[in-house]
Short mmCIF file of C-alpha atoms in Angstrom, two decimals:
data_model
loop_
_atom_site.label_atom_id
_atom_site.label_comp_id
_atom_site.label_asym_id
_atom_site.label_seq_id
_atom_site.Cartn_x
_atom_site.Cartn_y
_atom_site.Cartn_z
CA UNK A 3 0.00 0.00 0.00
CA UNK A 4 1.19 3.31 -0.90
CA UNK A 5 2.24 5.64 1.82
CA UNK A 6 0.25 8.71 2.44
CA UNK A 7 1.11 12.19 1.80
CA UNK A 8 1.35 14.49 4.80
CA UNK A 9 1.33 17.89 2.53
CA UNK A 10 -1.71 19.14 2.00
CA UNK A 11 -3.89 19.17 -1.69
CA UNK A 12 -6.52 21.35 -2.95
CA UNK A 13 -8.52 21.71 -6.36
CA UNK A 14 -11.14 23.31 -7.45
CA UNK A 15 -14.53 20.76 -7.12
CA UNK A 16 -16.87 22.38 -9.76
CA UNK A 17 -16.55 22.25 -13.18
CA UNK A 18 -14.76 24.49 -14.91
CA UNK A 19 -16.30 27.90 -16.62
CA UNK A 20 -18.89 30.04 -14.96
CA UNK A 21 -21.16 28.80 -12.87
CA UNK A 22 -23.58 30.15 -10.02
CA UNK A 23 -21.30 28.10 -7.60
CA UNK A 24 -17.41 27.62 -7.19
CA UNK A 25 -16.19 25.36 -5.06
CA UNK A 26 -12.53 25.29 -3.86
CA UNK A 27 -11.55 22.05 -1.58
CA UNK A 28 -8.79 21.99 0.95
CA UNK A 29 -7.16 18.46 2.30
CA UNK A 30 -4.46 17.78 4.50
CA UNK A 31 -2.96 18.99 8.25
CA UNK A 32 -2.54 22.77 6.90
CA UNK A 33 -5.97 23.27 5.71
CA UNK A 34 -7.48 24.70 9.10
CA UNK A 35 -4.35 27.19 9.01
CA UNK A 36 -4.52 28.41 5.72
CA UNK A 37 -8.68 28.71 6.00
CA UNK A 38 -7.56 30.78 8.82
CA UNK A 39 -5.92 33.13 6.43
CA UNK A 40 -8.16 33.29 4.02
CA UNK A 41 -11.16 33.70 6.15
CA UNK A 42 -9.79 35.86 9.28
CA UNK A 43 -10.55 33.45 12.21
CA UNK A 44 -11.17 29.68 13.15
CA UNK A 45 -14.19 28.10 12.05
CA UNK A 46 -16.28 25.60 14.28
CA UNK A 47 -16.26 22.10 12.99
CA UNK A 48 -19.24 21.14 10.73
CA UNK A 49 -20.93 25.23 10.56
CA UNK A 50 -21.75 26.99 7.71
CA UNK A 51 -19.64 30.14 8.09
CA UNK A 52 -21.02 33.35 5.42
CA UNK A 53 -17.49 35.27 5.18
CA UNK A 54 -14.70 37.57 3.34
CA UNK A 55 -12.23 35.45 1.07
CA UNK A 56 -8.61 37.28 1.40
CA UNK A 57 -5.92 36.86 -0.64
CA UNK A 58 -2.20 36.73 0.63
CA UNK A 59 -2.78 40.99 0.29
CA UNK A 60 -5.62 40.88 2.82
CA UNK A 61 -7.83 41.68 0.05
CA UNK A 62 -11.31 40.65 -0.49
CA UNK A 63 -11.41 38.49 -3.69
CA UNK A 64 -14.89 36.61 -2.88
CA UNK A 65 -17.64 36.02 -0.49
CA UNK A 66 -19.29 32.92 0.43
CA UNK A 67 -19.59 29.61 2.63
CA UNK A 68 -16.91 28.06 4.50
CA UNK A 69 -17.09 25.06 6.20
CA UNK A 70 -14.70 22.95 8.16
CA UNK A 71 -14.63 18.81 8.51
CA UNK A 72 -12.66 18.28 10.96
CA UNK A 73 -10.35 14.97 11.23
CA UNK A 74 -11.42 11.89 10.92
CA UNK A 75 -14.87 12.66 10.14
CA UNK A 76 -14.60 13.92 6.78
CA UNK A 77 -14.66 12.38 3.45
CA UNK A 78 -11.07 12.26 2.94
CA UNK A 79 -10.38 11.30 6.79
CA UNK A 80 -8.01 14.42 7.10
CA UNK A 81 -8.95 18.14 7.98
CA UNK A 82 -11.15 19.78 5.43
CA UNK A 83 -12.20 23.18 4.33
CA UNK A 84 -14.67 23.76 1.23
CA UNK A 85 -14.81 27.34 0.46
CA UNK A 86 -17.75 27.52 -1.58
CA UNK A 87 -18.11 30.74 -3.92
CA UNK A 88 -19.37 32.33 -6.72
CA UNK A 89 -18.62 30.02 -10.25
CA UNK A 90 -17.03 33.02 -12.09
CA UNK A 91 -13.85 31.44 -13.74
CA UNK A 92 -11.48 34.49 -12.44
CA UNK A 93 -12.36 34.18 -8.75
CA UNK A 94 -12.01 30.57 -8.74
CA UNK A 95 -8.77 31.04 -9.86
CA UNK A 96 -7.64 34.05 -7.46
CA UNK A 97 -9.08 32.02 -4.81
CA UNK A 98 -7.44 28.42 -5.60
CA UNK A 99 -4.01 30.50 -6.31
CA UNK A 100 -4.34 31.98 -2.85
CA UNK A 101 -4.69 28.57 -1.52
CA UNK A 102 -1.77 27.37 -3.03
CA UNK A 103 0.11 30.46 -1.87
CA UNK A 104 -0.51 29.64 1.57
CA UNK A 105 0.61 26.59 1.68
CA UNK A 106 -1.21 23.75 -0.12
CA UNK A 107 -0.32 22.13 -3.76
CA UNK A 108 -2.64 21.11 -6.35
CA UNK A 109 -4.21 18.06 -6.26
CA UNK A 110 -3.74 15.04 -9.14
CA UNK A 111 -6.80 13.74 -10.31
CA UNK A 112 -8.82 11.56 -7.76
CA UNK A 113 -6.10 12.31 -4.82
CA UNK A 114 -8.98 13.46 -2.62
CA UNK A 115 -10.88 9.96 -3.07
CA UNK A 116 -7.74 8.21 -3.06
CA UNK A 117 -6.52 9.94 0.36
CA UNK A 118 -10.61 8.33 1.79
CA UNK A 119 -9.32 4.92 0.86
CA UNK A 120 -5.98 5.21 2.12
CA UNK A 121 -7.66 6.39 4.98
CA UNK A 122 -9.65 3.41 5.34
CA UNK A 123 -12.96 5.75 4.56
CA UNK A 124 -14.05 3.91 1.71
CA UNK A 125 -12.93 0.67 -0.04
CA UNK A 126 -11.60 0.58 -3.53
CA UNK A 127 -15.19 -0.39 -4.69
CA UNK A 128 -16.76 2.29 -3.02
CA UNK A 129 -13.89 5.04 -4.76
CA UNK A 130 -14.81 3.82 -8.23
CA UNK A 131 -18.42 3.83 -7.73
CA UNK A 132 -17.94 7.71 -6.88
CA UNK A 133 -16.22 7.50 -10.15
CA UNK A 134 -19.21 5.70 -11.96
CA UNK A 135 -22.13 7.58 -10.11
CA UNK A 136 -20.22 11.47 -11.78
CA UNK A 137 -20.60 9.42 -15.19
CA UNK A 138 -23.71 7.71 -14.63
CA UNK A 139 -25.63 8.25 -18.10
CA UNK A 140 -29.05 7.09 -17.17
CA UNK A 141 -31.52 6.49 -13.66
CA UNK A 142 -30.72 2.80 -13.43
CA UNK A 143 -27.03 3.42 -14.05
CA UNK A 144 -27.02 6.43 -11.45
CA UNK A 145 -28.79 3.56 -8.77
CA UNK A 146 -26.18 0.99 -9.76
CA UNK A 147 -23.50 3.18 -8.71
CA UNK A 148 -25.39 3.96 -5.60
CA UNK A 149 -25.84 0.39 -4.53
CA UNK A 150 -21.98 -0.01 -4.79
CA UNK A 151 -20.98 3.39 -3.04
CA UNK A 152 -23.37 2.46 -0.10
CA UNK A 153 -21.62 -0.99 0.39
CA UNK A 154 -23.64 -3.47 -1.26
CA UNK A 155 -21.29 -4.67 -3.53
CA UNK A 156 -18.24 -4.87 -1.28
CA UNK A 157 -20.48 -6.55 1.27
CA UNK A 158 -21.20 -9.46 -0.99
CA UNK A 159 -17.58 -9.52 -1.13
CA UNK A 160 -16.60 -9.52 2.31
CA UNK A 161 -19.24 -12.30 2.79
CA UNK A 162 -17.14 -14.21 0.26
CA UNK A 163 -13.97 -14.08 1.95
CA UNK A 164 -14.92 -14.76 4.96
CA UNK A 165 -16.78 -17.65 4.11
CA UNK A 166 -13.26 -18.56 1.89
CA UNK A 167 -11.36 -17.86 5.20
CA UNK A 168 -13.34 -19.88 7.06
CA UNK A 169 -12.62 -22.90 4.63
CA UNK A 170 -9.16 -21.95 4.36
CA UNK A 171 -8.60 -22.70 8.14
CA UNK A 172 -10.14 -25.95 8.19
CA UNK A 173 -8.25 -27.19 5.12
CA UNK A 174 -4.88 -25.74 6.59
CA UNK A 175 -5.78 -27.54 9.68
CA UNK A 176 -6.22 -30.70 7.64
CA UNK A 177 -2.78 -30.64 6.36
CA UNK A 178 -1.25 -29.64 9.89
CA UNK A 179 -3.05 -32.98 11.31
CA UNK A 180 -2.63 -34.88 8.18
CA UNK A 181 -0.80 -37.82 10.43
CA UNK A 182 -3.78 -38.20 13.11
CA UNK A 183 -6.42 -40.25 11.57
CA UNK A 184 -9.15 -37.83 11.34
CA UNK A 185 -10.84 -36.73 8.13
CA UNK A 186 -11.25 -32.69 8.83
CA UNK A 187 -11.84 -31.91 5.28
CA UNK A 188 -15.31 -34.02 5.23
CA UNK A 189 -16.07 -33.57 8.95
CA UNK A 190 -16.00 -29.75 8.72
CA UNK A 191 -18.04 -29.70 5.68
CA UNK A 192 -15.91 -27.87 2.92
CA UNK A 193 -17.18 -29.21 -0.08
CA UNK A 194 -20.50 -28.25 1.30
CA UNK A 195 -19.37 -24.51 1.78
CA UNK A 196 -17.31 -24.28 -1.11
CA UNK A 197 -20.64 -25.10 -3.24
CA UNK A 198 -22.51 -22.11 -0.90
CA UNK A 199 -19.99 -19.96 -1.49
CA UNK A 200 -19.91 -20.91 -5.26
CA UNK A 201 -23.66 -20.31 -5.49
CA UNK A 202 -23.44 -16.99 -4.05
CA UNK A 203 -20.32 -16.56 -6.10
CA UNK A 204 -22.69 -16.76 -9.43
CA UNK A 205 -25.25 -14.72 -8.30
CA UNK A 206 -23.01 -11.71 -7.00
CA UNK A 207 -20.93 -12.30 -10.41
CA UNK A 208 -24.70 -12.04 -12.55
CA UNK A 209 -25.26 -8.85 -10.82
CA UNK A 210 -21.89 -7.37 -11.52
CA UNK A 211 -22.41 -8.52 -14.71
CA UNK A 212 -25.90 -6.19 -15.53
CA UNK A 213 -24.19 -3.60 -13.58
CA UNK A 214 -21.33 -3.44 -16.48
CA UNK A 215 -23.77 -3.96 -18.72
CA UNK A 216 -25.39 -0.07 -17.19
CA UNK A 217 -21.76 1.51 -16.53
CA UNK A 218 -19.77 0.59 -20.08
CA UNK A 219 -22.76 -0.61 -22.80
CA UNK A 220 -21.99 -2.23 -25.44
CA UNK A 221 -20.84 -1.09 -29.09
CA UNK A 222 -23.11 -1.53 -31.89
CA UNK A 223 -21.44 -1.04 -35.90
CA UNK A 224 -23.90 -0.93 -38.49
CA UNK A 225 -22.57 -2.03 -41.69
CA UNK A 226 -23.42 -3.73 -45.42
CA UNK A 227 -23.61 -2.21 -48.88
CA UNK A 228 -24.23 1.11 -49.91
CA UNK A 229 -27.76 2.17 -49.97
CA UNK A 230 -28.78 -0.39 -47.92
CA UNK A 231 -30.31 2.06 -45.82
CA UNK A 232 -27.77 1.71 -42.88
CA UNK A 233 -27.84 5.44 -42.13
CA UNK A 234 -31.47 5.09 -42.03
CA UNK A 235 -31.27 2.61 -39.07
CA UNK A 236 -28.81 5.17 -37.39
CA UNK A 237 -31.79 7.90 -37.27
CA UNK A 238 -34.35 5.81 -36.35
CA UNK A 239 -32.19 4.24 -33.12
CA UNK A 240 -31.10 7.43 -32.43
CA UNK A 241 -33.92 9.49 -33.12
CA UNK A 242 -31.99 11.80 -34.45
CA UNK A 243 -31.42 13.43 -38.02
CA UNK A 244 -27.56 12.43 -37.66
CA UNK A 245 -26.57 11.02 -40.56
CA UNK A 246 -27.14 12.43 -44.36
CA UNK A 247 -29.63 10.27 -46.30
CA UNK A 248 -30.30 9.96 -49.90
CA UNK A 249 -30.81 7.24 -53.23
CA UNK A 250 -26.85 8.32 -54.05
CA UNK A 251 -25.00 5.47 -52.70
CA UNK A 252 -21.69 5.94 -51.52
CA UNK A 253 -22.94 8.92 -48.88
CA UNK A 254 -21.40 7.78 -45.83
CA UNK A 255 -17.60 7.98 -45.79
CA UNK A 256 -16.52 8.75 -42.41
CA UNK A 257 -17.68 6.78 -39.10
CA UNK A 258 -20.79 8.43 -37.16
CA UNK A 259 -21.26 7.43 -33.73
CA UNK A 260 -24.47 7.94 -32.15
CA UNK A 261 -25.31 7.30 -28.00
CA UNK A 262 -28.46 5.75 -27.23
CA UNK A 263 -29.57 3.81 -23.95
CA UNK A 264 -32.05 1.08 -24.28
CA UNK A 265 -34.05 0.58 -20.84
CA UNK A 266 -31.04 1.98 -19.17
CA UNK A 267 -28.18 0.44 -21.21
CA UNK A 268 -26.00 2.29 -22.80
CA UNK A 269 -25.34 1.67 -26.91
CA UNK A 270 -23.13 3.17 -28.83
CA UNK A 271 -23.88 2.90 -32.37
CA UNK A 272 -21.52 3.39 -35.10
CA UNK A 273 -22.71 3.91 -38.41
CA UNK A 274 -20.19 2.90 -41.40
CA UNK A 275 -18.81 3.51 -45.41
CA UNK A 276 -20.84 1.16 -47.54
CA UNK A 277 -18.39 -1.90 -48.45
CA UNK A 278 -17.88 -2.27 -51.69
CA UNK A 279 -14.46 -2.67 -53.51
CA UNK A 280 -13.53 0.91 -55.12
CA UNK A 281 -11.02 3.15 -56.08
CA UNK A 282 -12.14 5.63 -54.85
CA UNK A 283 -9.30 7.45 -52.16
CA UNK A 284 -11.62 8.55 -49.69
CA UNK A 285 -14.47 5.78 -50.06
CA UNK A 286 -11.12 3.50 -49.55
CA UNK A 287 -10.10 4.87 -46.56
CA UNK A 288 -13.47 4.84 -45.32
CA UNK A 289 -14.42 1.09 -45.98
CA UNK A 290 -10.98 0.68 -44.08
CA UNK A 291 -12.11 2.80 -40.95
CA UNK A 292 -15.48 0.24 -41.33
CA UNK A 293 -13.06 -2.78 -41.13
CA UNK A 294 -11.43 -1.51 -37.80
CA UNK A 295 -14.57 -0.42 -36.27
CA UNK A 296 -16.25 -4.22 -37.05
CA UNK A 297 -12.91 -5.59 -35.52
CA UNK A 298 -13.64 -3.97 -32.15
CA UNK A 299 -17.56 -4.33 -32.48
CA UNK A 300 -19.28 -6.04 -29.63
CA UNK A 301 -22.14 -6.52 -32.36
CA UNK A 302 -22.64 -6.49 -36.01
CA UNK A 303 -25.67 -5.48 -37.76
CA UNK A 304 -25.59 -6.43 -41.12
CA UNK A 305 -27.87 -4.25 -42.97
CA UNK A 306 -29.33 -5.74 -46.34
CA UNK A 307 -31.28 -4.17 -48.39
CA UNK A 308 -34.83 -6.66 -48.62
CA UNK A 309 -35.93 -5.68 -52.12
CA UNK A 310 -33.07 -6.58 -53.76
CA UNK A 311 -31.56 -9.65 -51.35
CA UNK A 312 -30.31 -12.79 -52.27
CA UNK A 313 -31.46 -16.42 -50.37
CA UNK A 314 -28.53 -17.81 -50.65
CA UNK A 315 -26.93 -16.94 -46.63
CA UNK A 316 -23.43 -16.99 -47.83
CA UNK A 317 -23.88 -14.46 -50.43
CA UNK A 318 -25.62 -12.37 -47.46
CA UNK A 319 -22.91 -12.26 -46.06
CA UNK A 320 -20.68 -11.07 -48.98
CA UNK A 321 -20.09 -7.42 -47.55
CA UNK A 322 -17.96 -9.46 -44.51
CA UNK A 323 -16.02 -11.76 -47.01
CA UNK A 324 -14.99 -8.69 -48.54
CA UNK A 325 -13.32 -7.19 -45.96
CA UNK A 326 -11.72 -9.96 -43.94
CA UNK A 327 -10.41 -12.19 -47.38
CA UNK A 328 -11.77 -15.16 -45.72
CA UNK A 329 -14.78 -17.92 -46.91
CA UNK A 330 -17.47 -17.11 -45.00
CA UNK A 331 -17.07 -20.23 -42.75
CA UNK A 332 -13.55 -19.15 -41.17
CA UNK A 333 -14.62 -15.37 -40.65
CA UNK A 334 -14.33 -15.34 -36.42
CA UNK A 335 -16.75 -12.32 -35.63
CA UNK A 336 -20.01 -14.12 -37.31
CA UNK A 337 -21.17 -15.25 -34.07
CA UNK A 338 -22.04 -11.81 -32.85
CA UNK A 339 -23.65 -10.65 -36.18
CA UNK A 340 -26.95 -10.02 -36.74
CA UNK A 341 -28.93 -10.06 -40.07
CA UNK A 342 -30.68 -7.02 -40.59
CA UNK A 343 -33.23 -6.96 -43.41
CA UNK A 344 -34.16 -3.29 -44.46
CA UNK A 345 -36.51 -1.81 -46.62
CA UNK A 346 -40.12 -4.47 -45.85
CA UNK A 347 -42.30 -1.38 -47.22
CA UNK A 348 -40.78 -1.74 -50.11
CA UNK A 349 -41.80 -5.33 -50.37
CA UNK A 350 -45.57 -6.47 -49.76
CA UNK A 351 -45.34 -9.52 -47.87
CA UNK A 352 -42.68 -8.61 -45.95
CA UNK A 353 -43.68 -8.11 -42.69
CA UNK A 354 -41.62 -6.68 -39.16
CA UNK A 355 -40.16 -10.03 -37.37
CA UNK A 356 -37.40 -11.92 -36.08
CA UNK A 357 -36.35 -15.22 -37.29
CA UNK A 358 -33.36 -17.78 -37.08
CA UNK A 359 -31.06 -19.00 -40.44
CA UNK A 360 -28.95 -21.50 -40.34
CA UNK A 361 -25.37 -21.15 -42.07
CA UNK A 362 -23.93 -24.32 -41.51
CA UNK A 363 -23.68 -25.18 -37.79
CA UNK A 364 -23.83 -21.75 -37.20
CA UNK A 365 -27.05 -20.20 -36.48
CA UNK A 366 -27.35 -16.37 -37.23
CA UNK A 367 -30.56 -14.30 -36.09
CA UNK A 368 -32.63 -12.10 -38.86
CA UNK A 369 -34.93 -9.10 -37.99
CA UNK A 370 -36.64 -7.30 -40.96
CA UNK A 371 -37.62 -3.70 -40.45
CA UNK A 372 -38.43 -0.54 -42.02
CA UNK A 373 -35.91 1.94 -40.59
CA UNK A 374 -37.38 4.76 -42.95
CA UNK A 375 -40.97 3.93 -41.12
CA UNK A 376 -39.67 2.90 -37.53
CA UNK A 377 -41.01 -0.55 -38.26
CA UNK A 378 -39.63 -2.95 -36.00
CA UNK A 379 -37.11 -1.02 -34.23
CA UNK A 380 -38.52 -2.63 -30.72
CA UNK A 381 -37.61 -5.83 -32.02
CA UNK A 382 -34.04 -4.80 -32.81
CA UNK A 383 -33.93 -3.30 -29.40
CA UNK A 384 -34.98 -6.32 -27.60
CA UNK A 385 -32.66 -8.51 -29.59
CA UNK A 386 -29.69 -6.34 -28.35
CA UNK A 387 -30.91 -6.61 -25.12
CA UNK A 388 -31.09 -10.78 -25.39
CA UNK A 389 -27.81 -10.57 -26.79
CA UNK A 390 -25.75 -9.04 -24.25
CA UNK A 391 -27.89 -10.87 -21.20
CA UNK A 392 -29.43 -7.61 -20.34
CA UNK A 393 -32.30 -7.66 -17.76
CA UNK A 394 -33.55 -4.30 -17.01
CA UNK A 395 -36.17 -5.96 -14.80
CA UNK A 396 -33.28 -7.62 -12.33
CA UNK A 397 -33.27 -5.91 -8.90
CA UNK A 398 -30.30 -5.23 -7.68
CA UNK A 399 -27.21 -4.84 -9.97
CA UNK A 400 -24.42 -2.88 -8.53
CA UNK A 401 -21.68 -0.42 -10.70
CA UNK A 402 -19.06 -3.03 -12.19
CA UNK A 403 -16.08 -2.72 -14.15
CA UNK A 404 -13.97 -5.24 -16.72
CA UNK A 405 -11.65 -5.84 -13.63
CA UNK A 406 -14.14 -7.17 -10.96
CA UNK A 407 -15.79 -9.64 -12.97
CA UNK A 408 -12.21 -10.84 -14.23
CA UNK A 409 -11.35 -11.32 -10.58
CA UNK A 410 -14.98 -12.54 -10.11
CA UNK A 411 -14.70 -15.16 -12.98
CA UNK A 412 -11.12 -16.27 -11.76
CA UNK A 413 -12.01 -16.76 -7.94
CA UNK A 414 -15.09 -18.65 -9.84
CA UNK A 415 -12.43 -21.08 -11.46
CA UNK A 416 -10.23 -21.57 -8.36
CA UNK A 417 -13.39 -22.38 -6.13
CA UNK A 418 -14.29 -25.11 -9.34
CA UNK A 419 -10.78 -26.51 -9.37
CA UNK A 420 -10.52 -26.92 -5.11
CA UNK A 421 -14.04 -28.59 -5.46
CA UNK A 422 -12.64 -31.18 -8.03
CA UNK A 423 -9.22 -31.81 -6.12
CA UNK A 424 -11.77 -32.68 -2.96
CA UNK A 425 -13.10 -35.56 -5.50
CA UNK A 426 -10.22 -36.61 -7.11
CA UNK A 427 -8.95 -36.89 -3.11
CA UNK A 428 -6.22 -34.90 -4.44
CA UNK A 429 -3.51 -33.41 -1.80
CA UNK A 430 -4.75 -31.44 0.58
CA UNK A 431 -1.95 -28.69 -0.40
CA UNK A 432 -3.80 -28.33 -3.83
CA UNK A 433 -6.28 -27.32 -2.25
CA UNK A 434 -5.68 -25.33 0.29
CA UNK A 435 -3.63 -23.26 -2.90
CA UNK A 436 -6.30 -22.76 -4.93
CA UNK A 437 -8.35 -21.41 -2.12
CA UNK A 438 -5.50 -18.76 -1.15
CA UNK A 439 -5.53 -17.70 -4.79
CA UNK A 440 -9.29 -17.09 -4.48
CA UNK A 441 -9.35 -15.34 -1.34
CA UNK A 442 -6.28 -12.88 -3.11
CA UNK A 443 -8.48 -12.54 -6.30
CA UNK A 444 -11.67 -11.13 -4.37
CA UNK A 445 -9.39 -8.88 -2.21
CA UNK A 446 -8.08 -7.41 -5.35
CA UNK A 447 -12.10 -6.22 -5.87
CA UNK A 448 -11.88 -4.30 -2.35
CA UNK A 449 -8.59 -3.33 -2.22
CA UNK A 450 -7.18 -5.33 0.02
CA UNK A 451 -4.59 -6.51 -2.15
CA UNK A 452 -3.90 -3.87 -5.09
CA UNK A 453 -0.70 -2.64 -6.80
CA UNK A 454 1.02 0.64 -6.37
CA UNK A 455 0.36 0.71 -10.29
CA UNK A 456 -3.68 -0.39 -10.09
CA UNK A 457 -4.43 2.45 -7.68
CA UNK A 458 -2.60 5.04 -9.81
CA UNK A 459 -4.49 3.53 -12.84
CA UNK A 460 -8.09 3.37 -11.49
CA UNK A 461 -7.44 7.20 -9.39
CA UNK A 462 -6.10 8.52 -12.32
CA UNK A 463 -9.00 8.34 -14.49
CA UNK A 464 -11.10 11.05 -11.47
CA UNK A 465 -12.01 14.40 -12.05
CA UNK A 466 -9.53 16.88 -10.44
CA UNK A 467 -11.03 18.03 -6.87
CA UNK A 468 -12.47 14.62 -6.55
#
């Protein structure tokens, strides 16, 4: 763990630009002494003093609140002083500089949250979910980060590893009395605990798993042929007029990304370049921006125009053979494509619906729609949602990210392994192994076990003043 610093920080907490409000935050042992300058006398711990701001020249640069949390009972567990002002961008300034005059430097992003969890304030779940609740993009996301900031999450976790501890000892104590002829391992019930702790394992690891699902989204590229209609489909998801449409194919040369959340979950959508081969400089480059953007896709719509499509699936899928120089068989991103047939009011029995082809042993999903006549964009919707394992009716997801369900998934896979060395009536030492490795995965989650470099990573990525 990182030693603390003793100097003491302060940023500016609001955003930056004028504002009603300006908030200037003070952390550390000198913050009562330089609010003392900059105010004129001591203020009370926890009151809301109306007073002068002075600058080094005893001059009054600002008026406003101060008010003083006084060590440990303050967010970052150190003496505290918020200065709240008026949100013009030149007293914020005069103010923070006179702050910095007297004594204090300026924070690095997140030092004020990192300081609470070196403080043992908050744990590292609860520091990112401060994080996650600032970037929070919709209600359920917002309530996600909540859950975690109040302790729900780590909870769960603690629960985990004490239950893991718990096993930990009597396995241990196995192998310490491994020459008396008693059977700890079955008479304290491990395997029994090890499959409670696994089930609890998988339903804290589904719930971190929706909670991603509401912090990151997922990232939706729309491509096929030109004219298909693909910029269509990015208006009518977006509801927005974002992309240019006309009968002139070839319109779309650049990528256009469009943010849209779906019962909470965020979706970015990135519209693409028709593919087609060309010569064309710019249509090149932008069929080549398509190809990178389909690389990183999380899904694929495949957008084919219905008036004019083939039945045979393979040469459906001719727009992806193009770009990857594969058969259609060997191209490794097909799994998370979806066939998208456009243009049904252009065909009379066509008709909005979802339906399963078969392309080989692979099975690929069809919806037809009418993006110019918002026909059938609920089933697209839902079918992202299905996709991903979305459930916007599921109670009580918590803020996630890519690193805690890692961890969750490993600890997962070291609980499955001890529970198969039990079986196999493997050594005891196997065991007892995998279960340390467990219990060190799930403290990475809280913090209790973390890198110099993760902290600097995950505090990094704060807004300054937080």
């Amino acid at each position: 763990m990182p030693l603390i610093d003793t100097d003491t920080i302060c940023a500016i907490a609001t955003p930056p630009g004028r504002s009603g409000v300006g908030i200037v935050r003070i952390s550390g042992p000198e913050a009562l002494s330089i609010a003392v300058r900059i105010l004129g006398f001591t203020p009370k711990p926890r009151y809301a003093h109306y007073s002068d701001f002075l600058n080094t020249e005893h001059e009054v640069i600002d008026q406003g609140i101060a008010l003083f949390f006084k060590q440990p009972h303050s967010f970052t567990g150190e003496d505290v002083i918020e200065l709240q002002g008026h949100g013009g961008v030149y007293v914020q300034k005069a103010l923070l500089d006179t702050v910095i005059s007297s004594g204090a430097r300026l924070a690095r992003p997140g030092e004020f949250s990192e300081r609470s969890f070196l403080n043992n304030k908050i744990d590292l779940l609860q520091a990112e979910a401060i994080a996650d609740l600032i970037d929070s993009s919709s209600q359920q996301a917002a309530r996600s980060a909540i859950r975690t900031l109040q302790g729900e999450f780590s909870q769960k976790i603690h629960t985990l590893l004490q239950q893991l501890v718990s096993a930990r000892v009597n396995v241990e104590a196995a192998i310490d009395f491994s020459d008396e002829d008693i059977d700890i391992v079955s008479d304290t019930g491990v395997k029994e605990s090890l499959l409670e702790i696994l089930s609890s394992l998988v339903a804290t690891l589904s719930q971190a798993q929706q909670g991603a699902l509401l912090k990151e989204g997922i990232n939706v590229v729309i491509a096929g042929k030109p004219n298909a209609g693909k910029s269509s489909l990015l208006n009518a998801l977006s509801g927005l007029d974002s992309a240019i449409v006309t009968d002139i194919p070839g319109t779309t040369r650049d990528l256009l990304t469009e943010k849209i959340t779906i019962d909470g979950m965020p979706v970015h959508i990135i519209d693409t370049a028709g593919l087609r081969a060309s010569e064309d400089i710019v249509e090149k480059e932008g069929v080549r921006r398509a190809q990178v953007a389909i690389e990183q896709a999380d899904q694929i719509l495949l957008v084919i125009d219905k008036s004019t499509a083939e039945q045979d699936v393979e040469k459906l899928l001719a727009p992806l053979v193009l770009l990857s120089n594969k058969s259609v068989h060997e191209i490794e991103n097909l799994q998370n494509t979806t066939l998208v047939f456009n243009k049904i009011d252009l065909v009379e029995t066509a008709q909005a619906e979802k339906c399963q082809v078969k392309l080989g042993k692979t099975e690929l999903t069809t919806i037809s729609l009418s993006a110019k006549h918002a026909k059938g964009m609920d089933l697209l919707k839902e079918h992202l949602k299905t996709i991903t394992g979305f459930n916007s009716a599921e109670e009580g997801a918590f803020v996630a990210r890519e690193r805690h369900l890692i961890a969750l998934r490993n600890t997962k896979q070291l609980i499955e392994s001890a529970m198969n060395h039990i079986n196999d009536q493997s050594p005891l030492e196997l065991i007892a192994e995998d279960l340390r490795l467990a219990q060190a995965e799930l403290g990475t989650i809280t913090g209790e076990f973390s890198s110099d470099d993760l902290l600097g990573e995950i505090f990094s990525n704060f807004c300054v003043g937080k």
